[in-house]
mmCIF file with all atom_site columns, C-alpha atoms in Angstrom:
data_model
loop_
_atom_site.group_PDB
_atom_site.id
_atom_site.type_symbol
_atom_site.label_atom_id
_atom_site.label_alt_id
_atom_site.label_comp_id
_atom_site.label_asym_id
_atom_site.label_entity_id
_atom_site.label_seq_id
_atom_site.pdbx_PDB_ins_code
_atom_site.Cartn_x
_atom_site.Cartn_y
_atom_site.Cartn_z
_atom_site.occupancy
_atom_site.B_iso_or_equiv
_atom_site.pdbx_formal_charge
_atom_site.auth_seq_id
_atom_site.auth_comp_id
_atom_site.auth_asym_id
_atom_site.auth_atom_id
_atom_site.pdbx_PDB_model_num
ATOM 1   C CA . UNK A 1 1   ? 132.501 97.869  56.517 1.00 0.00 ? 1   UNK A CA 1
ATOM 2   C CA . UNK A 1 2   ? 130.940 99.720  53.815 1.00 0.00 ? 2   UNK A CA 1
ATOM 3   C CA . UNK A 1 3   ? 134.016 99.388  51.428 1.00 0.00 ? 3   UNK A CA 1
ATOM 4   C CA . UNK A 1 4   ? 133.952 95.639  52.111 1.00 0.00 ? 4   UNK A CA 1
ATOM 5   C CA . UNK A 1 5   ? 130.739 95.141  51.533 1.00 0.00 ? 5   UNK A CA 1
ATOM 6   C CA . UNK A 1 6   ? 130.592 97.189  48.289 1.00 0.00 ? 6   UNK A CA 1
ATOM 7   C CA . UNK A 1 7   ? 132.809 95.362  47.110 1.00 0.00 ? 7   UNK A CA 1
ATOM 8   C CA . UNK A 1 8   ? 132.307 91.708  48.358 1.00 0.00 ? 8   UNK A CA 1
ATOM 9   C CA . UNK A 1 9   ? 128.596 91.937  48.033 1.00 0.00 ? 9   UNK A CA 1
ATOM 10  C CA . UNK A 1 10  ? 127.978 94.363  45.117 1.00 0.00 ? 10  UNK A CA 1
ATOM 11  C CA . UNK A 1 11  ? 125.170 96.021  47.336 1.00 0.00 ? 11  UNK A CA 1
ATOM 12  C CA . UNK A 1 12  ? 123.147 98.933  45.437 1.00 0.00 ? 12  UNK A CA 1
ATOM 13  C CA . UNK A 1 13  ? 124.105 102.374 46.722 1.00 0.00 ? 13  UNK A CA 1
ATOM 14  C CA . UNK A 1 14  ? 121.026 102.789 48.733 1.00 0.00 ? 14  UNK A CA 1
ATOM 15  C CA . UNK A 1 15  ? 121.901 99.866  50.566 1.00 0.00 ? 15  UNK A CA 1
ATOM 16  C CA . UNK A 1 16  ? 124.806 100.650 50.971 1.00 0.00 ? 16  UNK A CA 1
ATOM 17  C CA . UNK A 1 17  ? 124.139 103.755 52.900 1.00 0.00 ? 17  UNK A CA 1
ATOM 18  C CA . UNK A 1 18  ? 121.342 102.430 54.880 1.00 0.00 ? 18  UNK A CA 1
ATOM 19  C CA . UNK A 1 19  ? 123.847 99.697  56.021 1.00 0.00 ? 19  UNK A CA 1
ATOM 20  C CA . UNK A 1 20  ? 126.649 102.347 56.597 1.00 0.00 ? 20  UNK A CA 1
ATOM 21  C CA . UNK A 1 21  ? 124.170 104.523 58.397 1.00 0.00 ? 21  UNK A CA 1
ATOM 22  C CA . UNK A 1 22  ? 122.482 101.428 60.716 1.00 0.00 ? 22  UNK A CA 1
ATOM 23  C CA . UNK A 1 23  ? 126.359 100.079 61.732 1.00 0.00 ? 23  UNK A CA 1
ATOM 24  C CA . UNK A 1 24  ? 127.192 103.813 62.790 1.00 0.00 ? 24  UNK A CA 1
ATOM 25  C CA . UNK A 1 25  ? 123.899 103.613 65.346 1.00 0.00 ? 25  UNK A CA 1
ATOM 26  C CA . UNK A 1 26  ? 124.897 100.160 66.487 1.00 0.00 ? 26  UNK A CA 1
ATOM 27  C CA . UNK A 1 27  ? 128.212 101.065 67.155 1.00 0.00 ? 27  UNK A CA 1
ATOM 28  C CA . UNK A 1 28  ? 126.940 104.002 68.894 1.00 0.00 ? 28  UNK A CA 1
ATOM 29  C CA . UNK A 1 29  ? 124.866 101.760 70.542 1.00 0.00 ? 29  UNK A CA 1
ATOM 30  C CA . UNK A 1 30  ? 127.837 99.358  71.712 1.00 0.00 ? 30  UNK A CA 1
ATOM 31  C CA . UNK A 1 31  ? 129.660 102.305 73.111 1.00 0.00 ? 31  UNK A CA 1
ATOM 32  C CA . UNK A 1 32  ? 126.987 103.895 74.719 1.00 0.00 ? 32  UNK A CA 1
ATOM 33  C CA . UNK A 1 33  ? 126.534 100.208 76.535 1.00 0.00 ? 33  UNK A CA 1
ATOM 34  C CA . UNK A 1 34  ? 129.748 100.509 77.365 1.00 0.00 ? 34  UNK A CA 1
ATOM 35  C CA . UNK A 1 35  ? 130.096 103.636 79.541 1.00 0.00 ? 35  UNK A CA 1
ATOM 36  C CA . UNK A 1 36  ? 126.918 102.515 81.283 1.00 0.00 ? 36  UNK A CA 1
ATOM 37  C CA . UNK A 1 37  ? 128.280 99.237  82.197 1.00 0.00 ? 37  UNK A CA 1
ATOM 38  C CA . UNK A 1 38  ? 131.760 101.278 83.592 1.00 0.00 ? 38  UNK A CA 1
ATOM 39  C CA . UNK A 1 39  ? 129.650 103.441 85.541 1.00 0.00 ? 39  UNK A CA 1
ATOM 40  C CA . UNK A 1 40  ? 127.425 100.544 87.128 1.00 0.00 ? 40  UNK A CA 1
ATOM 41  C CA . UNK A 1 41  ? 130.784 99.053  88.084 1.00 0.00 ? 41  UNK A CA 1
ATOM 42  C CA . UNK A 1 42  ? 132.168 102.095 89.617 1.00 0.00 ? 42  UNK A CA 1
ATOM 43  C CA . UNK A 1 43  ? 128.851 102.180 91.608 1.00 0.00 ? 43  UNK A CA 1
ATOM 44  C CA . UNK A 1 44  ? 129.073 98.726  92.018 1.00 0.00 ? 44  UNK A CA 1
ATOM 45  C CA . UNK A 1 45  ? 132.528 99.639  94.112 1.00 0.00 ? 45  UNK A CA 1
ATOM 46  C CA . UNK A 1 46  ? 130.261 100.473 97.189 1.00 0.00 ? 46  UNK A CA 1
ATOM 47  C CA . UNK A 1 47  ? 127.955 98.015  98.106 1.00 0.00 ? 47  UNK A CA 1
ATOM 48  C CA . UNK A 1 48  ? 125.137 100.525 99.401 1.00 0.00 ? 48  UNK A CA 1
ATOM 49  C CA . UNK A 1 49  ? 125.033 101.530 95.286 1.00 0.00 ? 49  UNK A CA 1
ATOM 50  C CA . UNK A 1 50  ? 123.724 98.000  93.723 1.00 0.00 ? 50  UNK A CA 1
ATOM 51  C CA . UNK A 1 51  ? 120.536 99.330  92.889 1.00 0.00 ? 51  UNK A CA 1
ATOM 52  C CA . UNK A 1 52  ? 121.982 102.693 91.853 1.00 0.00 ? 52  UNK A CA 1
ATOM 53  C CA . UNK A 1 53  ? 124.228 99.777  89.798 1.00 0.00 ? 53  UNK A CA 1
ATOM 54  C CA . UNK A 1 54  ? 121.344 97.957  88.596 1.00 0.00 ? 54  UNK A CA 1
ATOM 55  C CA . UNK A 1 55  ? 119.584 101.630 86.523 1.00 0.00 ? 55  UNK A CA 1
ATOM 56  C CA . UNK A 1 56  ? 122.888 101.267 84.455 1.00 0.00 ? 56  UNK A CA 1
ATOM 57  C CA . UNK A 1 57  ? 123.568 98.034  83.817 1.00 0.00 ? 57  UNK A CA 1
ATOM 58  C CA . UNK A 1 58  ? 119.429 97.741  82.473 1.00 0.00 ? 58  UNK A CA 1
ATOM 59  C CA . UNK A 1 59  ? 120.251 100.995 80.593 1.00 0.00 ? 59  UNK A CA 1
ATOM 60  C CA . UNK A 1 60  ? 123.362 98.602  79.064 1.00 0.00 ? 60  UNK A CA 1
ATOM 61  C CA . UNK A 1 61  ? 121.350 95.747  78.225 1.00 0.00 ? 61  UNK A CA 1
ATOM 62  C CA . UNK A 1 62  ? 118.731 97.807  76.391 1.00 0.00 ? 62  UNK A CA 1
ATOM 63  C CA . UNK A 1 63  ? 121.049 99.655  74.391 1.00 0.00 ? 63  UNK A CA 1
ATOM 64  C CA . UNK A 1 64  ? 122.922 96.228  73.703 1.00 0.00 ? 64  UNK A CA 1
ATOM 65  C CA . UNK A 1 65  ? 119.447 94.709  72.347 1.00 0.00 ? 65  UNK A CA 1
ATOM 66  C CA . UNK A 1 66  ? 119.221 97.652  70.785 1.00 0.00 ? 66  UNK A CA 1
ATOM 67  C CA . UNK A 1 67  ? 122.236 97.309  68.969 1.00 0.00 ? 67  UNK A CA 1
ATOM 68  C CA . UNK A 1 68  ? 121.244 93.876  67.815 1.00 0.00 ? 68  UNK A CA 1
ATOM 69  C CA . UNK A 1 69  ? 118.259 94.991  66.588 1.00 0.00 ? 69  UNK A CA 1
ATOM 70  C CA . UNK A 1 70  ? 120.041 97.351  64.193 1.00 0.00 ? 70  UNK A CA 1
ATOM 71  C CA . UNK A 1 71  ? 122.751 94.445  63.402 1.00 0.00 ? 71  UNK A CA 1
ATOM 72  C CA . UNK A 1 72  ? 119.709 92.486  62.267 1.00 0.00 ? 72  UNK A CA 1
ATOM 73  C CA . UNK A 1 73  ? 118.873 95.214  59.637 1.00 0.00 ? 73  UNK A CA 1
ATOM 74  C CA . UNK A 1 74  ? 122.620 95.286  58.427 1.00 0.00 ? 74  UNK A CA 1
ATOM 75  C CA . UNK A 1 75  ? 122.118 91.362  58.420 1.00 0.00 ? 75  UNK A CA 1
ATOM 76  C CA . UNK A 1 76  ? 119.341 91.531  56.134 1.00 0.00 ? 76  UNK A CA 1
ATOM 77  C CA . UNK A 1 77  ? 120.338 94.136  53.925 1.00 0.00 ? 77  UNK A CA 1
ATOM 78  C CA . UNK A 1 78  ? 123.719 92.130  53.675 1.00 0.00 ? 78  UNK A CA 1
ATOM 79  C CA . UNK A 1 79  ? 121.531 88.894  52.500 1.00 0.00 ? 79  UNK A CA 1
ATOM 80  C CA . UNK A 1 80  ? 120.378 90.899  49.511 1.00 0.00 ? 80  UNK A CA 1
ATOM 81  C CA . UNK A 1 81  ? 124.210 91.209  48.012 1.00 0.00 ? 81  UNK A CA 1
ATOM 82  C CA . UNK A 1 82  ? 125.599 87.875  46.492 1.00 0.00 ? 82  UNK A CA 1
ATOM 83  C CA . UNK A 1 83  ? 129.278 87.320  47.649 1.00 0.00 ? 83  UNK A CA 1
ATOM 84  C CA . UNK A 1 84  ? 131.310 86.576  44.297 1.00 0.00 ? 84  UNK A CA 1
ATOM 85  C CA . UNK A 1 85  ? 133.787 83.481  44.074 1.00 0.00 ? 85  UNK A CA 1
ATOM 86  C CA . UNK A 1 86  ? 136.199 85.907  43.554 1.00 0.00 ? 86  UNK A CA 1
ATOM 87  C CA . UNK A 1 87  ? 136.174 87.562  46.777 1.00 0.00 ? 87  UNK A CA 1
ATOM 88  C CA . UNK A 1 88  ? 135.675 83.846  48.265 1.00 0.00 ? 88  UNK A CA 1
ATOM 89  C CA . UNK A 1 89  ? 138.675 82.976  47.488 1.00 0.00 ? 89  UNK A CA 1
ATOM 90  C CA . UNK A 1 90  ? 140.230 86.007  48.254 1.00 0.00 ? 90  UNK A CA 1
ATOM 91  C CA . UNK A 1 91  ? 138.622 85.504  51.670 1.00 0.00 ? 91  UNK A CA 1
ATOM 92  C CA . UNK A 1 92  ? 140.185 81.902  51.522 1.00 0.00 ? 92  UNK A CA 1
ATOM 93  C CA . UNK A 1 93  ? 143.599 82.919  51.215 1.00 0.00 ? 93  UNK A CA 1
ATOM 94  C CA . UNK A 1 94  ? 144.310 86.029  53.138 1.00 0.00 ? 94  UNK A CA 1
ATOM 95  C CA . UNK A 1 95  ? 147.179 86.039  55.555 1.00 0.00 ? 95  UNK A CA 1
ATOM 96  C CA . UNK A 1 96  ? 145.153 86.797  57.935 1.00 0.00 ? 96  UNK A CA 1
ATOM 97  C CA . UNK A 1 97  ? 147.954 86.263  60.850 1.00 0.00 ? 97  UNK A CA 1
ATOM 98  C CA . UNK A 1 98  ? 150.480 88.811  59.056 1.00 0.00 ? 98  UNK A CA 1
ATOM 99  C CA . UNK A 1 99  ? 147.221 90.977  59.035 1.00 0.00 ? 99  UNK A CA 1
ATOM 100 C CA . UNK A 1 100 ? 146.764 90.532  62.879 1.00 0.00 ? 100 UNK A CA 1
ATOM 101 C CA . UNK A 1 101 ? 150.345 91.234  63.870 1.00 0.00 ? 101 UNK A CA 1
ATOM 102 C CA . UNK A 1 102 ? 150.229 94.323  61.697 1.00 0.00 ? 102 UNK A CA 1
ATOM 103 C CA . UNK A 1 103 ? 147.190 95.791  63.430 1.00 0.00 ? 103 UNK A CA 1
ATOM 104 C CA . UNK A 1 104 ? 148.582 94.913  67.019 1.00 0.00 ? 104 UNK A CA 1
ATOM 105 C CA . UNK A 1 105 ? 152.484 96.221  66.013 1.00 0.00 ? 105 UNK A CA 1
ATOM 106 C CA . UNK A 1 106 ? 150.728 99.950  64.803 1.00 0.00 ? 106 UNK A CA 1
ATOM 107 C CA . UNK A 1 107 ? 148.594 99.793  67.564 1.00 0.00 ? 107 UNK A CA 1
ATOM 108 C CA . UNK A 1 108 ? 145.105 99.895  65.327 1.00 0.00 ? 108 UNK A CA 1
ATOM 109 C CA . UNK A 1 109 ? 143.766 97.071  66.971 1.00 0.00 ? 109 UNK A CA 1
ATOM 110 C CA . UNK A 1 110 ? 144.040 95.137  70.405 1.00 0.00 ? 110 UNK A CA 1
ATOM 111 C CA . UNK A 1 111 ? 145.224 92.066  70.961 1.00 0.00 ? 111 UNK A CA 1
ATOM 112 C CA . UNK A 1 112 ? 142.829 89.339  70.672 1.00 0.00 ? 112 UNK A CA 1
ATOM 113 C CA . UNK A 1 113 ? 143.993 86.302  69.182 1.00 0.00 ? 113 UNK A CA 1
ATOM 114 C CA . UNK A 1 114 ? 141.060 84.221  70.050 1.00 0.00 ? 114 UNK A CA 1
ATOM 115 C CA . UNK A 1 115 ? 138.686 86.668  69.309 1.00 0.00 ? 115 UNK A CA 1
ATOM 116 C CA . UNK A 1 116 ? 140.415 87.287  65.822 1.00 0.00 ? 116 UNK A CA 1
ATOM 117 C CA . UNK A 1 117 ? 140.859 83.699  64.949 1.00 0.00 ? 117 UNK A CA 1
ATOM 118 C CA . UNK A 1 118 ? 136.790 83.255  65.789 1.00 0.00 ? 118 UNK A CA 1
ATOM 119 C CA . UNK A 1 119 ? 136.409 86.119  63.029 1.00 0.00 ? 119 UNK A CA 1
ATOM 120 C CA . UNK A 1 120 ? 138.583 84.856  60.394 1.00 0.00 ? 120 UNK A CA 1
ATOM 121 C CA . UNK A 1 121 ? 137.073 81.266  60.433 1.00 0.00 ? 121 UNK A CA 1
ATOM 122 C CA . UNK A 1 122 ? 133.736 82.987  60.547 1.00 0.00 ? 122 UNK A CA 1
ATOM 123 C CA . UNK A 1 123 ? 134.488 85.233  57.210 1.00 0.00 ? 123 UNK A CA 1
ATOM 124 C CA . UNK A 1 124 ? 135.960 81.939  55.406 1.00 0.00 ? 124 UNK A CA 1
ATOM 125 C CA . UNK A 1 125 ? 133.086 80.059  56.113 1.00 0.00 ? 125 UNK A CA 1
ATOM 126 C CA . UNK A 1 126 ? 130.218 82.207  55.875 1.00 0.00 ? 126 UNK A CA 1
ATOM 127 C CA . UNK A 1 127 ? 131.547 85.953  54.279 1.00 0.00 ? 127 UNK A CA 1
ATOM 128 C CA . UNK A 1 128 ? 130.216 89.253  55.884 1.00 0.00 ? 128 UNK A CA 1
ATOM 129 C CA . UNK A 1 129 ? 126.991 88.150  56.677 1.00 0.00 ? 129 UNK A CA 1
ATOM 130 C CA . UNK A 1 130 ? 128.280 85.477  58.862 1.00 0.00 ? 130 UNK A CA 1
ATOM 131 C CA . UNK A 1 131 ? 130.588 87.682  60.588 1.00 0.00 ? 131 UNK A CA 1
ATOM 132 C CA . UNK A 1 132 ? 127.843 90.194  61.072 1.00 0.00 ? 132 UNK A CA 1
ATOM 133 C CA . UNK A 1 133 ? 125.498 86.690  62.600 1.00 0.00 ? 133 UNK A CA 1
ATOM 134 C CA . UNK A 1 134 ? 128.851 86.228  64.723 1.00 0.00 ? 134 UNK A CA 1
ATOM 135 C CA . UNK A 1 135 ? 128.406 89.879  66.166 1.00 0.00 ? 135 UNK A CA 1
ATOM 136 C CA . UNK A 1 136 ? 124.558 89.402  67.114 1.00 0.00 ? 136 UNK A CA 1
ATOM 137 C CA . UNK A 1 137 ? 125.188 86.536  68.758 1.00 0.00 ? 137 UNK A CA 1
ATOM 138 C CA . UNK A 1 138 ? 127.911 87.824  70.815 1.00 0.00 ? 138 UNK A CA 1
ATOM 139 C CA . UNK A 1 139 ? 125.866 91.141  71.716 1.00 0.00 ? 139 UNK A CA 1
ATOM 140 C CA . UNK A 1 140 ? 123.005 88.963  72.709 1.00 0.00 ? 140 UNK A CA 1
ATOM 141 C CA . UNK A 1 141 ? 124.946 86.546  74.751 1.00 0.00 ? 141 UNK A CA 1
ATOM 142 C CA . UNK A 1 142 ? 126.334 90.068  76.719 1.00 0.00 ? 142 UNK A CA 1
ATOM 143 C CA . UNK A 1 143 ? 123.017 91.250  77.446 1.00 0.00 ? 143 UNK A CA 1
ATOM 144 C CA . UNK A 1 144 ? 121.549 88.091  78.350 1.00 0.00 ? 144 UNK A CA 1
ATOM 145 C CA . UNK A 1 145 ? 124.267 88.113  80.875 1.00 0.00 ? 145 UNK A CA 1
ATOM 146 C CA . UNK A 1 146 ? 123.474 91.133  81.957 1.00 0.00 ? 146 UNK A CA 1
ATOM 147 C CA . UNK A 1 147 ? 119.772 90.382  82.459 1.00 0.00 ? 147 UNK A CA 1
ATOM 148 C CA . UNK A 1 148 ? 120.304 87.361  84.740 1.00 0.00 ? 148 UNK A CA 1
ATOM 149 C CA . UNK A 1 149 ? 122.677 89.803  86.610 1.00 0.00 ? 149 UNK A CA 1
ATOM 150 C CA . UNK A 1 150 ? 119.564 92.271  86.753 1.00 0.00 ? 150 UNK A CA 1
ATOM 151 C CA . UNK A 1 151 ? 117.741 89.212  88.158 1.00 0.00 ? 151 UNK A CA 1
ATOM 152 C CA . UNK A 1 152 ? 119.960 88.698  91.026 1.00 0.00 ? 152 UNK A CA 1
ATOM 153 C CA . UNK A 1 153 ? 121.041 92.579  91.499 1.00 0.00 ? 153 UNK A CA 1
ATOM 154 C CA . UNK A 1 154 ? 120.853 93.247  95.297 1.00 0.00 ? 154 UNK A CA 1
ATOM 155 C CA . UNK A 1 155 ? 121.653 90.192  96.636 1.00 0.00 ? 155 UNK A CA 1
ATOM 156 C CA . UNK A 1 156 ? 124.710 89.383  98.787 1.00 0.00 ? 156 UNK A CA 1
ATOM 157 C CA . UNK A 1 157 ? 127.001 88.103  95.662 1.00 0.00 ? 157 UNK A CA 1
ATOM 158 C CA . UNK A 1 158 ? 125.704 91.030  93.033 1.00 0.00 ? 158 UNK A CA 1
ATOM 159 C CA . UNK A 1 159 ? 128.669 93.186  93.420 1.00 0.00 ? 159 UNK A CA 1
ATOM 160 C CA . UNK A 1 160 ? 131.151 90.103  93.097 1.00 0.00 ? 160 UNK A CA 1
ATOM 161 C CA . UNK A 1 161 ? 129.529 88.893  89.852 1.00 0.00 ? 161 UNK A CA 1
ATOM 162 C CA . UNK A 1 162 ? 129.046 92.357  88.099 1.00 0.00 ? 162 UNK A CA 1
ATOM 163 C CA . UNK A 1 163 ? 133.033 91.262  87.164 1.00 0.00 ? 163 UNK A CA 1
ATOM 164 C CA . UNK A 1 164 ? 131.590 88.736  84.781 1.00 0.00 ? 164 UNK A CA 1
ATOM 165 C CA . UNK A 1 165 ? 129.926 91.335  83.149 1.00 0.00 ? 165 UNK A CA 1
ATOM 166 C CA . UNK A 1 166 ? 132.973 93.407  82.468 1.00 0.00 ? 166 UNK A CA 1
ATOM 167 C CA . UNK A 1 167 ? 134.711 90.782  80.901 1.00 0.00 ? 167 UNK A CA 1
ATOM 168 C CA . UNK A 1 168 ? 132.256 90.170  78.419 1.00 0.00 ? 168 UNK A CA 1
ATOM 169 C CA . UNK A 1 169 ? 131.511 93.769  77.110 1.00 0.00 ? 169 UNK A CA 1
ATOM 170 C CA . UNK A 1 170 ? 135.469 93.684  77.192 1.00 0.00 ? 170 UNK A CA 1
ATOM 171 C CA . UNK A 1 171 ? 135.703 90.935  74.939 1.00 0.00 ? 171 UNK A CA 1
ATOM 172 C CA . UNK A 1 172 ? 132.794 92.062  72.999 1.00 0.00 ? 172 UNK A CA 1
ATOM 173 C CA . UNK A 1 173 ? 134.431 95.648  72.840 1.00 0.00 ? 173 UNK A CA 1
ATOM 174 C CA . UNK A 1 174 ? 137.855 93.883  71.427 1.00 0.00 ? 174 UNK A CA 1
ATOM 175 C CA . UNK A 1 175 ? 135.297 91.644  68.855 1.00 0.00 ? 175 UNK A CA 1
ATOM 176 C CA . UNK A 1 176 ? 134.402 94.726  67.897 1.00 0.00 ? 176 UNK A CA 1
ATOM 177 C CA . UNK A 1 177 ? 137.404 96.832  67.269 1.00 0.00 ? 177 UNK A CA 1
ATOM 178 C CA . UNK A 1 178 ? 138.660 93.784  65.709 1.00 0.00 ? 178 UNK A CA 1
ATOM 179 C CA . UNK A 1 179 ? 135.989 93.895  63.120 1.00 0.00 ? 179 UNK A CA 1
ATOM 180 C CA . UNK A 1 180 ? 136.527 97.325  62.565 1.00 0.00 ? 180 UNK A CA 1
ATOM 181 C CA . UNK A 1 181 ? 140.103 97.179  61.863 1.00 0.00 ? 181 UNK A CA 1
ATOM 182 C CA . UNK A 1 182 ? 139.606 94.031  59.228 1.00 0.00 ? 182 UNK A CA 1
ATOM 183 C CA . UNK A 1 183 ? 136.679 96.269  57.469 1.00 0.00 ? 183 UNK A CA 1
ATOM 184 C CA . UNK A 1 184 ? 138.901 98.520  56.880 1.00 0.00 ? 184 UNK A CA 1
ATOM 185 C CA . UNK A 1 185 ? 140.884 96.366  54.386 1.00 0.00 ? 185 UNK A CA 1
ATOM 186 C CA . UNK A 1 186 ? 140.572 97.366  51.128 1.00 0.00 ? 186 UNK A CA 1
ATOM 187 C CA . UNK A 1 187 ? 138.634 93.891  49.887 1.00 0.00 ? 187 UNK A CA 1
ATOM 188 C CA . UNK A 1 188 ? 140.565 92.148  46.645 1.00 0.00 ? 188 UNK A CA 1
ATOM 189 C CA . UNK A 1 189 ? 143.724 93.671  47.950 1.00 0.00 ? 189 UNK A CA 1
ATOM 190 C CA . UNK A 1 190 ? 146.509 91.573  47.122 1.00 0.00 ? 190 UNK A CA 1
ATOM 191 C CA . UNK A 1 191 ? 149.046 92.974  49.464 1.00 0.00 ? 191 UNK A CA 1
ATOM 192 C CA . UNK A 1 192 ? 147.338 90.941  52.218 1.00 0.00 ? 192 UNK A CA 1
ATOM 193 C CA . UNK A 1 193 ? 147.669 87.490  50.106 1.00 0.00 ? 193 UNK A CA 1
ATOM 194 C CA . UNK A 1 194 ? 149.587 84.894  51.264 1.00 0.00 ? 194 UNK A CA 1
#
């Protein structure tokens, strides 16, 4: 993202490497969340384990506020940079489907069509610090999930509703590859016009 940002945002090189260096943690953060969240659900498998369950999937949820908490310093150090008209309209007119199927066919991103459509109206809209708003909010939305699961952990339906947790720090996983794998354009590139 640091690329993109350089060169959407014109950030200062200081910010630029205390943005680089804050995304790094939260996406350390986001994996980390992860593999907690896996093992819960392996425990989960046995329903004498729910409150063995229950250490990991708090241990998730903290590291997924966490996360956001770093996010929120990338946000505001992306609200400093001005995003030129230039790289607007470069946003505007991206082929951003023919960028999709490329990432899927070389097997550099999942499939996610929803997902990728929700970032690509996001970044026309609102630029990188939108997208980066669009990442908070789906990283708080997973660990508010996770804390009413905490609320009910132990009860008779816990183990059959831990399931709704994996599929949202699987979607928010894909979100976040996704992300990756458009950062990684180089920004202004016309290869990627339509």
């Amino acid at each position: 993202m640091s690329q993109v940002c350089n060169k959407a945002l014109q950030l200062s090189q200081q910010a630029l490497s205390d943005k680089k260096r804050l995304a790094q943690h939260a996406g350390a953060e986001l994996l980390a969340a992860a593999s907690d969240l896996f093992k819960a659900l392996e425990l989960a498998e046995h329903e004498d384990a729910t409150t063995t369950a229950a250490v990991y999937v708090a241990s998730a949820e903290k590291r997924l506020r966490h996360a956001d908490e770093l996010l929120a310093e990338v946000g505001a150090i992306l609200a400093t940079g001005e995003l030129t008209e230039e790289t607007r309209d470069w946003y505007r007119n991206l082929d951003y489907d023919r960028l999709y199927r490329t990432g899927v066919e070389l097997g550099m991103t999942s499939r996610g069509a929803e997902l990728w459509s929700e970032i690509t109206e996001v970044t026309v809209a609102q630029g990188p610090t939108g997208v980066c708003r669009a990442l908070r909010d789906r990283v708080l939305a997973t660990a508010s999930l996770m804390a009413g699961w905490l609320g009910g952990a132990g009860d008779a339906e816990s183990a059959g509703r831990i399931v709704r947790l994996q599929s949202a720090m699987s979607e928010l996983t894909v979100h976040a590859q996704l992300m990756g794998y458009f950062n990684k354009v180089e920004p202004r590139d016309p290869h990627w016009l339509r």
